Coordinates of C-alpha atoms and ligand atoms in Angstrom, one line a residue:
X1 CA -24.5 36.6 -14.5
X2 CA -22.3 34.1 -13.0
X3 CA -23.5 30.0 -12.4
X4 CA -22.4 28.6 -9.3
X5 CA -22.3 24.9 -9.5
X6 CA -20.4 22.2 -7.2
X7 CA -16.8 20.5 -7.7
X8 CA -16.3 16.8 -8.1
X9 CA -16.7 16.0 -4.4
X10 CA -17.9 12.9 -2.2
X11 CA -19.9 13.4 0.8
X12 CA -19.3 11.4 3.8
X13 CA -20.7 11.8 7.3
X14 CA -18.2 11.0 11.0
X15 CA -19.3 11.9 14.1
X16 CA -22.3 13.4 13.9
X17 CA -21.4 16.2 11.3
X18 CA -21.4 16.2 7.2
X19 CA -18.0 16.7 5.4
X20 CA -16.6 16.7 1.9
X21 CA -13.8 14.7 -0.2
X22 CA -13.1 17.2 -2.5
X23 CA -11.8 15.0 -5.4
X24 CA -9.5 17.1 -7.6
X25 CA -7.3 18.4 -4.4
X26 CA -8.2 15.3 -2.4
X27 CA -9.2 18.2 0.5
X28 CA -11.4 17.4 3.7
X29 CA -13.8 19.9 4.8
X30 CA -16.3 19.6 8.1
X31 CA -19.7 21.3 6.5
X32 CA -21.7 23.4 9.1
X33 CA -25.1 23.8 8.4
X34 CA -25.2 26.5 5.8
X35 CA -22.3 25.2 3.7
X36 CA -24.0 21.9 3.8
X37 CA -27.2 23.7 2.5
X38 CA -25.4 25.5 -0.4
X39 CA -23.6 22.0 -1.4
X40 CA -27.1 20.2 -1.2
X41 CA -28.5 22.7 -2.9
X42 CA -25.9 23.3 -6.1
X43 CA -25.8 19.1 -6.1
X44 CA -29.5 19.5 -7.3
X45 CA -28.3 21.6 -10.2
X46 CA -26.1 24.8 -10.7
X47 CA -27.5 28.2 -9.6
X48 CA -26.7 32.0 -10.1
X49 CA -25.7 33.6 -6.8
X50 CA -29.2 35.6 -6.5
X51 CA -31.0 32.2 -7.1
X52 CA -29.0 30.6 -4.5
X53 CA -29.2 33.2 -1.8
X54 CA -32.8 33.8 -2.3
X55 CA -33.6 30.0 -2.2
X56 CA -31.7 29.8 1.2
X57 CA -32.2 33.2 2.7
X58 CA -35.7 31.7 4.5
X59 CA -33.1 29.0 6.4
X60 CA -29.9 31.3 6.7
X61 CA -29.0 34.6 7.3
X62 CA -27.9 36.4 4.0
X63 CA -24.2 37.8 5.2
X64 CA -23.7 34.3 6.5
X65 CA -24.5 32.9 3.3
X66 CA -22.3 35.0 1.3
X67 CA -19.6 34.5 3.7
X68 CA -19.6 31.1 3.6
X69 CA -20.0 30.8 -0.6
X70 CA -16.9 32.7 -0.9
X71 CA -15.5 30.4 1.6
X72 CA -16.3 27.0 -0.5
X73 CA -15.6 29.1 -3.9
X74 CA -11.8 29.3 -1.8
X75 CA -11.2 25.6 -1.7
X76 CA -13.0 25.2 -4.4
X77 CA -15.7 23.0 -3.3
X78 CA -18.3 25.0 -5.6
X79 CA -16.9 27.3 -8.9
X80 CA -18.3 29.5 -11.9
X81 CA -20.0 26.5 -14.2
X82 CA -18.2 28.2 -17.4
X83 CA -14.6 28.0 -15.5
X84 CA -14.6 24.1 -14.9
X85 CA -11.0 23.3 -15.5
X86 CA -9.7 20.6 -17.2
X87 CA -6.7 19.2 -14.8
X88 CA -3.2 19.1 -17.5
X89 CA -1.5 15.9 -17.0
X90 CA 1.3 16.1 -14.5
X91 CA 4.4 13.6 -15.0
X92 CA 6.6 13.5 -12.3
X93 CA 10.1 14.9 -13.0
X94 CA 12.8 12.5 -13.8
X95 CA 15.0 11.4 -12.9
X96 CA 13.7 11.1 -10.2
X97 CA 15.4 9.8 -6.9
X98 CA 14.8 5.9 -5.8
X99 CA 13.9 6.0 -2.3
X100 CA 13.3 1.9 -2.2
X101 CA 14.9 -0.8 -3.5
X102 CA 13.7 -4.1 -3.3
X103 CA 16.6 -6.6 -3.7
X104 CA 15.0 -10.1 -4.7
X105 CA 18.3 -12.2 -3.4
X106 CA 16.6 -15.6 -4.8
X107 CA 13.6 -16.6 -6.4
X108 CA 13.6 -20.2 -4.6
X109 CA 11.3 -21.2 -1.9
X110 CA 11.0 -23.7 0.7
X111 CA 7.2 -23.6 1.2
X112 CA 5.1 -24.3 -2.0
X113 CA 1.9 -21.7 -0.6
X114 CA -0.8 -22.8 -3.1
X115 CA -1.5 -19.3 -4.3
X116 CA 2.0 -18.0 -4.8
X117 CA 2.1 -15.6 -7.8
X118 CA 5.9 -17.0 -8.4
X119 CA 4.4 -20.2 -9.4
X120 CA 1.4 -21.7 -11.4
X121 CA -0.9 -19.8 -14.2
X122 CA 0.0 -16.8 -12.4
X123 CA 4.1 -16.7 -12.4
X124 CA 5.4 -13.8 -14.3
X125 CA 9.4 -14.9 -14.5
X126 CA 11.3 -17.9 -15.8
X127 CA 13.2 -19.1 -13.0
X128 CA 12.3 -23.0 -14.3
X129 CA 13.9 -23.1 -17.2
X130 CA 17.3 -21.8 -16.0
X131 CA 17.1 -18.1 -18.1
X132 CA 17.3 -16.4 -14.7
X133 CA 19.9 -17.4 -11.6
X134 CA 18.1 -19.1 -8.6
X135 CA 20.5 -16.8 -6.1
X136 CA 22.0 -13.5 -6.2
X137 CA 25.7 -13.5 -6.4
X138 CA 27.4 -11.2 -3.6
X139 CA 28.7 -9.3 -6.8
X140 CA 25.1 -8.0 -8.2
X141 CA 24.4 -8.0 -5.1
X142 CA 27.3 -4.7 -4.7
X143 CA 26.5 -3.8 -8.0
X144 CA 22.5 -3.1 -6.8
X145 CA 24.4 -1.3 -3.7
X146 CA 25.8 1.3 -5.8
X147 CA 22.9 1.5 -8.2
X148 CA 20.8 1.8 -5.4
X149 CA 23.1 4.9 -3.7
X150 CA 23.7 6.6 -6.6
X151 CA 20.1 6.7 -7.8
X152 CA 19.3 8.0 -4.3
X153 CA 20.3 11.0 -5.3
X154 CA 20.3 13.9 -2.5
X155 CA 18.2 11.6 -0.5
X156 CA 19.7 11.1 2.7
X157 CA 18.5 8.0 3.7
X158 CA 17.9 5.0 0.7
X159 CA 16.0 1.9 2.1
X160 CA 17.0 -1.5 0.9
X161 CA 14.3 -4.0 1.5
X162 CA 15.2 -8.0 0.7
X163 CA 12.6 -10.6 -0.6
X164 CA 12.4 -13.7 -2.4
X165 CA 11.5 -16.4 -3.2
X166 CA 12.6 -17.0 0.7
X167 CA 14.7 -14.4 1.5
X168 CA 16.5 -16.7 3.9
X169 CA 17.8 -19.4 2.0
X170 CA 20.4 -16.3 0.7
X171 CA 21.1 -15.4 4.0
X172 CA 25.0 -15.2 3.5
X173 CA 24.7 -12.9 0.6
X174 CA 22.5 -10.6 2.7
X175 CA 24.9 -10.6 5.5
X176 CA 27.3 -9.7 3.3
X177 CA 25.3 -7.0 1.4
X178 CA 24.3 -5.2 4.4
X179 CA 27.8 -4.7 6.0
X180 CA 28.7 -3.6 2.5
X181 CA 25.8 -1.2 2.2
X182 CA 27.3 0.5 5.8
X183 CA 30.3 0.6 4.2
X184 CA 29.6 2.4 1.1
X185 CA 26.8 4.6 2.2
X186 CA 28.9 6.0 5.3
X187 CA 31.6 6.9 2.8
X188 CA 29.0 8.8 0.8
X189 CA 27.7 10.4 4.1
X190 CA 24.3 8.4 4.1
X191 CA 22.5 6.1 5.5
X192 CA 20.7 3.0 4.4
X193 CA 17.2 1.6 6.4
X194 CA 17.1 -2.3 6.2
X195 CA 13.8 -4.1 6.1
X196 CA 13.1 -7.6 4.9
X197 CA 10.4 -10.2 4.1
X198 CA 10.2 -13.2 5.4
X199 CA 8.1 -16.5 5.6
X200 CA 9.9 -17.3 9.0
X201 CA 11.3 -20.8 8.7
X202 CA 14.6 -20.5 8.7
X203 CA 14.7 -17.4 11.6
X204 CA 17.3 -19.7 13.3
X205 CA 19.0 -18.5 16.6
X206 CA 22.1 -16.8 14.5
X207 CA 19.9 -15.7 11.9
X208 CA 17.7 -13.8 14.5
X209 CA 20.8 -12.4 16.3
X210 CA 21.8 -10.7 13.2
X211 CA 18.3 -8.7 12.6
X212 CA 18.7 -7.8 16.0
X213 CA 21.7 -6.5 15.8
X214 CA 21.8 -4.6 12.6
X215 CA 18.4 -3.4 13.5
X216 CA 16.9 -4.9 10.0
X217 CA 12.9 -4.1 10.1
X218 CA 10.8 -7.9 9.6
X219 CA 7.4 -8.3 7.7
X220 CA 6.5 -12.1 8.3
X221 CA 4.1 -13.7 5.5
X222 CA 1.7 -15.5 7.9
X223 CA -1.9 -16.3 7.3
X224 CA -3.0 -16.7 10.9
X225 CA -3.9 -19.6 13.1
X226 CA -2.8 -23.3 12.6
X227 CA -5.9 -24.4 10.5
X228 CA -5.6 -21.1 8.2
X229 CA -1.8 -21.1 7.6
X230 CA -1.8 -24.7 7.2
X231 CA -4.5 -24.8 4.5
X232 CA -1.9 -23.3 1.9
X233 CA 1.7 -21.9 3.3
X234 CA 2.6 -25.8 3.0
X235 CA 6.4 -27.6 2.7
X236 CA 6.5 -29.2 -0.8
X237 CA 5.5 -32.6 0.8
X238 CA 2.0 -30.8 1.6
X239 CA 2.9 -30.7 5.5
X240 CA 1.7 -27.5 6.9
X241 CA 4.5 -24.6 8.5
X242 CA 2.4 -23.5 11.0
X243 CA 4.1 -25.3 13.5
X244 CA 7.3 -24.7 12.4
X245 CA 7.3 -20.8 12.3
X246 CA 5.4 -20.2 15.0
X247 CA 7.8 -20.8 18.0
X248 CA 10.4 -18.9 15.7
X249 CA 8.7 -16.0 15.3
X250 CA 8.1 -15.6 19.2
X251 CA 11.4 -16.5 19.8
X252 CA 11.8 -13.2 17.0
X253 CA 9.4 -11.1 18.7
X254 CA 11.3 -11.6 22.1
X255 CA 14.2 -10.5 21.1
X256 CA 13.9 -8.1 18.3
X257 CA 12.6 -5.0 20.5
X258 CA 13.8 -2.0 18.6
X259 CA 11.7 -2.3 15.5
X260 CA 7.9 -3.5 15.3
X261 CA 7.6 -6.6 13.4
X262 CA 5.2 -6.8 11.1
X263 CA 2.8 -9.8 9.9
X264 CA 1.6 -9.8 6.1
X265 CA -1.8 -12.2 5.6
X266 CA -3.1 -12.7 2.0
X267 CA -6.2 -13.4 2.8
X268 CA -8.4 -16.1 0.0
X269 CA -11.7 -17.3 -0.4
X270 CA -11.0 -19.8 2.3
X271 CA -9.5 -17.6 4.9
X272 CA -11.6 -14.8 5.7
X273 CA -12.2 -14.6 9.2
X274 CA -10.4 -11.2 10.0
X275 CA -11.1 -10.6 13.3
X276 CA -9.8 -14.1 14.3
X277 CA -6.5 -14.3 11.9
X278 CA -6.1 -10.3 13.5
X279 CA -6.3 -11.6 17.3
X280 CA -4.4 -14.4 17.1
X281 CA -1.6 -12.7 15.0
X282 CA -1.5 -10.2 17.7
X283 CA -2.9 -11.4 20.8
X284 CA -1.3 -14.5 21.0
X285 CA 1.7 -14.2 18.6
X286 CA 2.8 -10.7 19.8
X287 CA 3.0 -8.9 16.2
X288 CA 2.8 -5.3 16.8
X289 CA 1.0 -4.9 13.5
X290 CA -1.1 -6.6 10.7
X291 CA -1.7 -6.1 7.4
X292 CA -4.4 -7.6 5.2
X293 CA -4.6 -8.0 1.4
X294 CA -6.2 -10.0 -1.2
X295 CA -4.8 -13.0 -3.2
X296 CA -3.8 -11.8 -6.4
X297 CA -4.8 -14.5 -9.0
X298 CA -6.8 -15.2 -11.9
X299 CA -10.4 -15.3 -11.1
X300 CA -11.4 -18.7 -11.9
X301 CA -9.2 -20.3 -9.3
X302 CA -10.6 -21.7 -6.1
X303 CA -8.9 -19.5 -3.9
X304 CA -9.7 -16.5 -5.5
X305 CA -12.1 -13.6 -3.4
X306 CA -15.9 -13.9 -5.2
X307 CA -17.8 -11.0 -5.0
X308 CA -20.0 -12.2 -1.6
X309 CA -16.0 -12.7 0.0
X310 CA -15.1 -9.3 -0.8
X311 CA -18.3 -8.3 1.3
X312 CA -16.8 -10.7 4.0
X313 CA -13.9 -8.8 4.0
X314 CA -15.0 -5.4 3.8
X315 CA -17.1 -6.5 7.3
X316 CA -13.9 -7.6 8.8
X317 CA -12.1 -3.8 7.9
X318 CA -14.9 -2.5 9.2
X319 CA -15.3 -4.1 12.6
X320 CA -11.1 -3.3 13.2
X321 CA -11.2 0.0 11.7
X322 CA -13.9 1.0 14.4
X323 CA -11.6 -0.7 16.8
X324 CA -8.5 0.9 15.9
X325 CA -10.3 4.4 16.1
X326 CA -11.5 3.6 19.5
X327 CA -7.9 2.5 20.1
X328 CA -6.8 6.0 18.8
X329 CA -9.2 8.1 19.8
X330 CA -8.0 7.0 23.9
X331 CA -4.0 7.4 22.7
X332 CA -3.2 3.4 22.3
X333 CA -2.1 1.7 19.9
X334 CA -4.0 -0.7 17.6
X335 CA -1.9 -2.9 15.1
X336 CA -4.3 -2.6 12.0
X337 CA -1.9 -1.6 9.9
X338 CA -3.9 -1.1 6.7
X339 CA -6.4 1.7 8.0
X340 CA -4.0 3.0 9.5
X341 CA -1.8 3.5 5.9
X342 CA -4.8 4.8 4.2
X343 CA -5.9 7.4 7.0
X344 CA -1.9 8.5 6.2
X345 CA -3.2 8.7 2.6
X346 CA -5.8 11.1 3.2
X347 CA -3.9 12.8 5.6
X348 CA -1.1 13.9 3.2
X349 CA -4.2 14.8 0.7
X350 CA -2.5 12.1 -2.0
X351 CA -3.5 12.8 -5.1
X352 CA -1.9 10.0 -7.0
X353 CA -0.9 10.0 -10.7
X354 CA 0.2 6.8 -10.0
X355 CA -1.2 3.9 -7.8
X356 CA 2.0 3.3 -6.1
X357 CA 5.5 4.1 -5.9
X358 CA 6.9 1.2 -8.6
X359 CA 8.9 2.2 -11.4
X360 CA 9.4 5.9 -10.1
X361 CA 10.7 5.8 -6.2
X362 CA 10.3 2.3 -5.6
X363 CA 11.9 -0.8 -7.8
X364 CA 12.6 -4.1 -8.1
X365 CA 16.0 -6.0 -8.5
X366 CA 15.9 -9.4 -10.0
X367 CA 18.7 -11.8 -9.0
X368 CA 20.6 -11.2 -12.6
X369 CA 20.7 -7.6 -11.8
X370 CA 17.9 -6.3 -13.6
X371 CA 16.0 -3.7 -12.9
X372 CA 12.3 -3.9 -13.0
X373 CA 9.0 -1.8 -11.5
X374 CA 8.3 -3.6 -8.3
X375 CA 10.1 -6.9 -6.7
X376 CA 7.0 -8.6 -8.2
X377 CA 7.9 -8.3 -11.6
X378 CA 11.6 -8.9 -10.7
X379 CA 13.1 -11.2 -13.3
X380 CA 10.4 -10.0 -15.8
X381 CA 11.8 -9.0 -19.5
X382 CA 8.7 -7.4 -20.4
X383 CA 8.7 -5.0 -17.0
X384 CA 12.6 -4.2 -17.0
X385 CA 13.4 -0.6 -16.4
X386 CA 17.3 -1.1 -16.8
X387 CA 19.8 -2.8 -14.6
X388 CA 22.2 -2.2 -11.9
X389 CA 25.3 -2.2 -14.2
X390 CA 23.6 0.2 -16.7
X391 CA 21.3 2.1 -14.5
X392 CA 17.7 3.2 -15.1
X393 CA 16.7 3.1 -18.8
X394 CA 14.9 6.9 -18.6
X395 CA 13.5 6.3 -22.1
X396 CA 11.5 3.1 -20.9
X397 CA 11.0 4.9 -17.6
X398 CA 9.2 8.0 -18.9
X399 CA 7.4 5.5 -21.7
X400 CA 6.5 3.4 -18.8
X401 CA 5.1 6.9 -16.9
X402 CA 3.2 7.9 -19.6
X403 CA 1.1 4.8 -20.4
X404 CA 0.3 4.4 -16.7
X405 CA -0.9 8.1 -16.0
X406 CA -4.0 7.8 -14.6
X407 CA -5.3 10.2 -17.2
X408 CA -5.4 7.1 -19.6
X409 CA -7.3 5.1 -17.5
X410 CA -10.7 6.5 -18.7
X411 CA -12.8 4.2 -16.3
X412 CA -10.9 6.1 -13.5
X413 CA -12.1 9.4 -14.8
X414 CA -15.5 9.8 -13.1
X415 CA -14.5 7.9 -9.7
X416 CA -14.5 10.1 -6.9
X417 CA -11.9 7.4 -5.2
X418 CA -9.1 7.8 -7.8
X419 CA -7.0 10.0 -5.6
X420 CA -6.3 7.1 -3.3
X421 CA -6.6 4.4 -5.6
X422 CA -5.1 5.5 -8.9
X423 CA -6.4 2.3 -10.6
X424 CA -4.9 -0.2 -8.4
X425 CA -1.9 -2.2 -8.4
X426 CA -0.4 -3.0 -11.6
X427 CA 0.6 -6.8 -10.6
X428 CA -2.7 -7.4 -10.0
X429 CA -4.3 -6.0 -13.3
X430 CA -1.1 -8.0 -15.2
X431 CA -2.6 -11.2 -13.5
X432 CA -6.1 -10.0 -13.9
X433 CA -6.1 -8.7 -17.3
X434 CA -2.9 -9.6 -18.6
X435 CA -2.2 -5.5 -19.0
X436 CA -0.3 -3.8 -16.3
X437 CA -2.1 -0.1 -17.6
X438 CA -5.4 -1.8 -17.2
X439 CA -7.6 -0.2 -14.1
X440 CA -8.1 -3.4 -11.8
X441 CA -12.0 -2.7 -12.6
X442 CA -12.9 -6.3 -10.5
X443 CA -12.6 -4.3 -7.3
X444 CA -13.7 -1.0 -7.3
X445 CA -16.8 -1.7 -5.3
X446 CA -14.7 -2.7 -2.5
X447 CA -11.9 0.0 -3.1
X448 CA -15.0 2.7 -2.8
X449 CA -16.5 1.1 -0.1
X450 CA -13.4 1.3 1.8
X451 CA -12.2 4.7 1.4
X452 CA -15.6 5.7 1.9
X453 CA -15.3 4.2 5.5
X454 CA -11.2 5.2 5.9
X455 CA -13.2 8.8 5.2
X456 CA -15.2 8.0 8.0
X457 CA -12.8 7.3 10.3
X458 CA -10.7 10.1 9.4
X459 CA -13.4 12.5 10.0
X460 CA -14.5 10.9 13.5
X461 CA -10.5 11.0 14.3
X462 CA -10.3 15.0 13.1
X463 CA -13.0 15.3 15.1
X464 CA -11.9 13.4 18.9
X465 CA -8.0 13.5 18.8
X466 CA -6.3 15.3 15.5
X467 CA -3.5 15.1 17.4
X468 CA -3.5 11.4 16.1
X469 CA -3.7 12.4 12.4
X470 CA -0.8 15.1 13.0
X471 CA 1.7 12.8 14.1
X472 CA 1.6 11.4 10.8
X473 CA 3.4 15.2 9.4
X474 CA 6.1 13.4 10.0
X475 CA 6.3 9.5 8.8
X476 CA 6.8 8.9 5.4
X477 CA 4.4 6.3 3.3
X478 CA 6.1 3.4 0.8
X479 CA 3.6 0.2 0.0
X480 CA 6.0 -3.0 -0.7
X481 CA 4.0 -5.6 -0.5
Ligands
SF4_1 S1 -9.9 1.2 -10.5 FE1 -12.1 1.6 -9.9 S2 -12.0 2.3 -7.8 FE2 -10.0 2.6 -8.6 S3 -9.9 4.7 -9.4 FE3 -10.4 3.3 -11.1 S4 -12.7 3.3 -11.2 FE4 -12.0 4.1 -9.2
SF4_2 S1 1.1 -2.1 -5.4 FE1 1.5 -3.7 -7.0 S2 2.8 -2.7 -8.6 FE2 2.8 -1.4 -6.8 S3 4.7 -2.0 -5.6 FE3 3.0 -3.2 -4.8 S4 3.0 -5.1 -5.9 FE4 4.2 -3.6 -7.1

């Protein structure tokens, strides 16, 4: 006789009704009252059929029962005990297209923020000691061009995104690399999508006028009002830039209409106070949207997040995701950007293999030319993946894939949030543990905790207005950040 037992799942509760994460498909199912019985009931232990039905048959009516087993057995919330299946490891094809570049057109800086990953314990490249050009030539600068359209692929649209260092002080060789990108990609029948990053201090009248006009999307690295950007997103003589970028980016916001402009806070153990960094960023800056995320650093450094200021934090995500569903739920918008990329997550049913997009669709230029996983290990030797000249090394590529699958990280293996979070950004466990393959273990509490609520939300949204979670069929996802 056959054992009915449940399938990894996570149980989650939004507006008033039960539902199921089912882990291996990353699936959402509403429970009504019978399937929540039979789930309840196999959690407790694994049952034959005639066990189950007769244990239930008192509280539910024994066609419904049956009905609604074959219906869980379908999407395989429940299964035979003997027929568990062990998931095969599934690399991604290669090659495989490059949807982002990240084009790191210098690696020098006007501000000296205290907790900058390019500098200090944390710095992953040389660009001290000379080994590594401070600015991109306009000549790699083609050369990542063609790289970038050619490993595009059939992909109609490739998006070039430029960061730094400041990615203003190369402002020339930008200029000149997005007219040449129009160029080129129009010959090829294609089109290019032009973002950049940007700490906003040299977003001078001409420079504005030109992201206007060539309709370049903007994130701005802020960390919020006067007394929390000042404390470390300082000039070199210590003097704060608040007051430096914030007229600019108005004047930015004014003008730039056709595109939202984003705002990027890293928030530290000194700068917690979401709800006030998220109102003034919005409310009286204008940002359309915000996005939050933790200083990556080593954890003995003052600014890192202790464990009591990743509580903090998960109260702040809390307090604007209820806002944001609210916000949803009537049809407005609300600018919190990261629930709103993780609901997207879910949505799609990611599954990921990977934790992100680096060193597969996504990768980072360094101003020599080389190729890299992510623009945060730009310039790195140890993370190169080719260059623009030679094009992607698929040997160190697919050796690359293999040692990241998230079947190796055997902490991940029991953790019901490993669809979404895949073990976490690999930046962060190379300045955590020194090992880009190592699960960022430090924050998993927090990673649970807040899918557990994105769950939530997504439930009380599937629930009030799916029309919400079906507009996003058809915008894509890509993390740079
Ligand atoms: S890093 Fe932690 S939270 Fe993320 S998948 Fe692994 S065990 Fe789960
Ligand atoms: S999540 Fe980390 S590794 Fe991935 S693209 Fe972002 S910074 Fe790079």
């Amino acid at each position: 006789m056959s054992v009915l037992a449940v399938r990894e799942h996570h149980r989650f509760e939004a507006a008033g009704r039960p539902f199921v994460y089912l882990v291996p498909s990353a699936a959402i199912f509403a429970l009504d009252e019978t399937a929540d019985d039979i789930m309840r009931t196999l959690g407790n232990g694994a049952r034959s059929l005639a066990e189950l039905v007769a244990e239930l048959s008192a509280r539910h009516d024994a066609g419904q029962l049956g009905e609604t087993v074959s219906e869980l057995a379908r999407v395989q919330a429940i299964g035979e005990l003997a027929a568990r299946p062990a998931s095969p490891k599934v690399l991604p094809l290669t090659p495989f297209p490059l949807t982002t570049m990240v084009l790191n057109v210098t690696n020098q800086c006007n501000l000296s923020c205290t907790y900058c990953y390019e500098y200090g314990e944390d710095k992953i490249v040389d660009t001290e000691n000379g080994r590594k050009p401070k600015f991109m030539s306009e000549e790699t600068a083609r050369e990542s061009v063609d790289f970038m359209l050619k490993e595009s692929g059939t992909n109609q649209v490739a998006h070039l995104t430029f960061f730094g260092g400041e990615t203003l002080l190369n402002f020339p060789v930008l200029k000149k690399t997005i007219a040449y990108a129009k160029e080129r990609a129009a010959a090829l029948g294609k089109d290019v999508d032009f973002s950049l990053t940007t700490n906003a201090t040299l977003l001078k009248p001409d420079v504005i006028e030109f992201l206007v006009e060539h309709q370049v999307g903007v994130t701005i690295s802020i960390d919020g009002p006067k007394e929390m950007q000042d404390k470390f997103r300082v000039f070199q003589n210590g003097t704060g830039s608040y007051d430096i970028v914030a007229p600019r980016i108005k004047q930015l916001l004014k003008q730039h209409r056709r595109r939202p402009v984003g705002a990027r806070v890293t928030l530290t153990s000194d700068t917690l106070d979401i709800t006030r960094i998220f109102r003034h960023l919005t409310d009286e800056i204008g940002f359309w949207e915000v996005g939050f995320a933790p200083v990556t650093t080593s954890p003995g450094r003052a600014h890192a997040i202790s464990e009591q200021g990743y509580d903090r934090m998960l109260d702040g995500f809390r307090a604007l995701s209820y806002e944001f569903l609210e916000a949803a739920v009537a049809g407005r918008h609300h600018g919190f950007s990261n629930v709103k990329e993780t609901l997207q997550e879910i949505h799609k049913g990611m599954s990921k293999a990977f934790p992100c997009g680096a060193g597969l669709g996504l990768m980072g230029v360094a101003t020599d030319g080389d190729v890299a996983l992510c623009h945060r290990f730009a310039g790195s030797d140890a993370h190169k993946l080719g260059t623009v000249r030679d094009g992607i090394d698929r040997v160190a590529q697919q050796a690359f894939l293999e040692k990241h699958h998230l079947d190796n990280k055997t902490d991940c293996s029991t953790c019901w949030a490993r669809p979404v979070c895949s073990g976490g950004c690999y930046h962060e466990a190379h300045t955590r543990y020194g090992d880009t393959a190592q699960a960022n273990l430090h924050y998993c509490e927090w990673i649970r905790a807040w899918t557990h609520l994105c769950l939530e939300i997504y439930g009380e949204l599937a629930e009030r207005n799916p029309a919400f979670l079906a507009a996003f069929d058809s915008e894509p996802a890509e993390p740079v950040n």
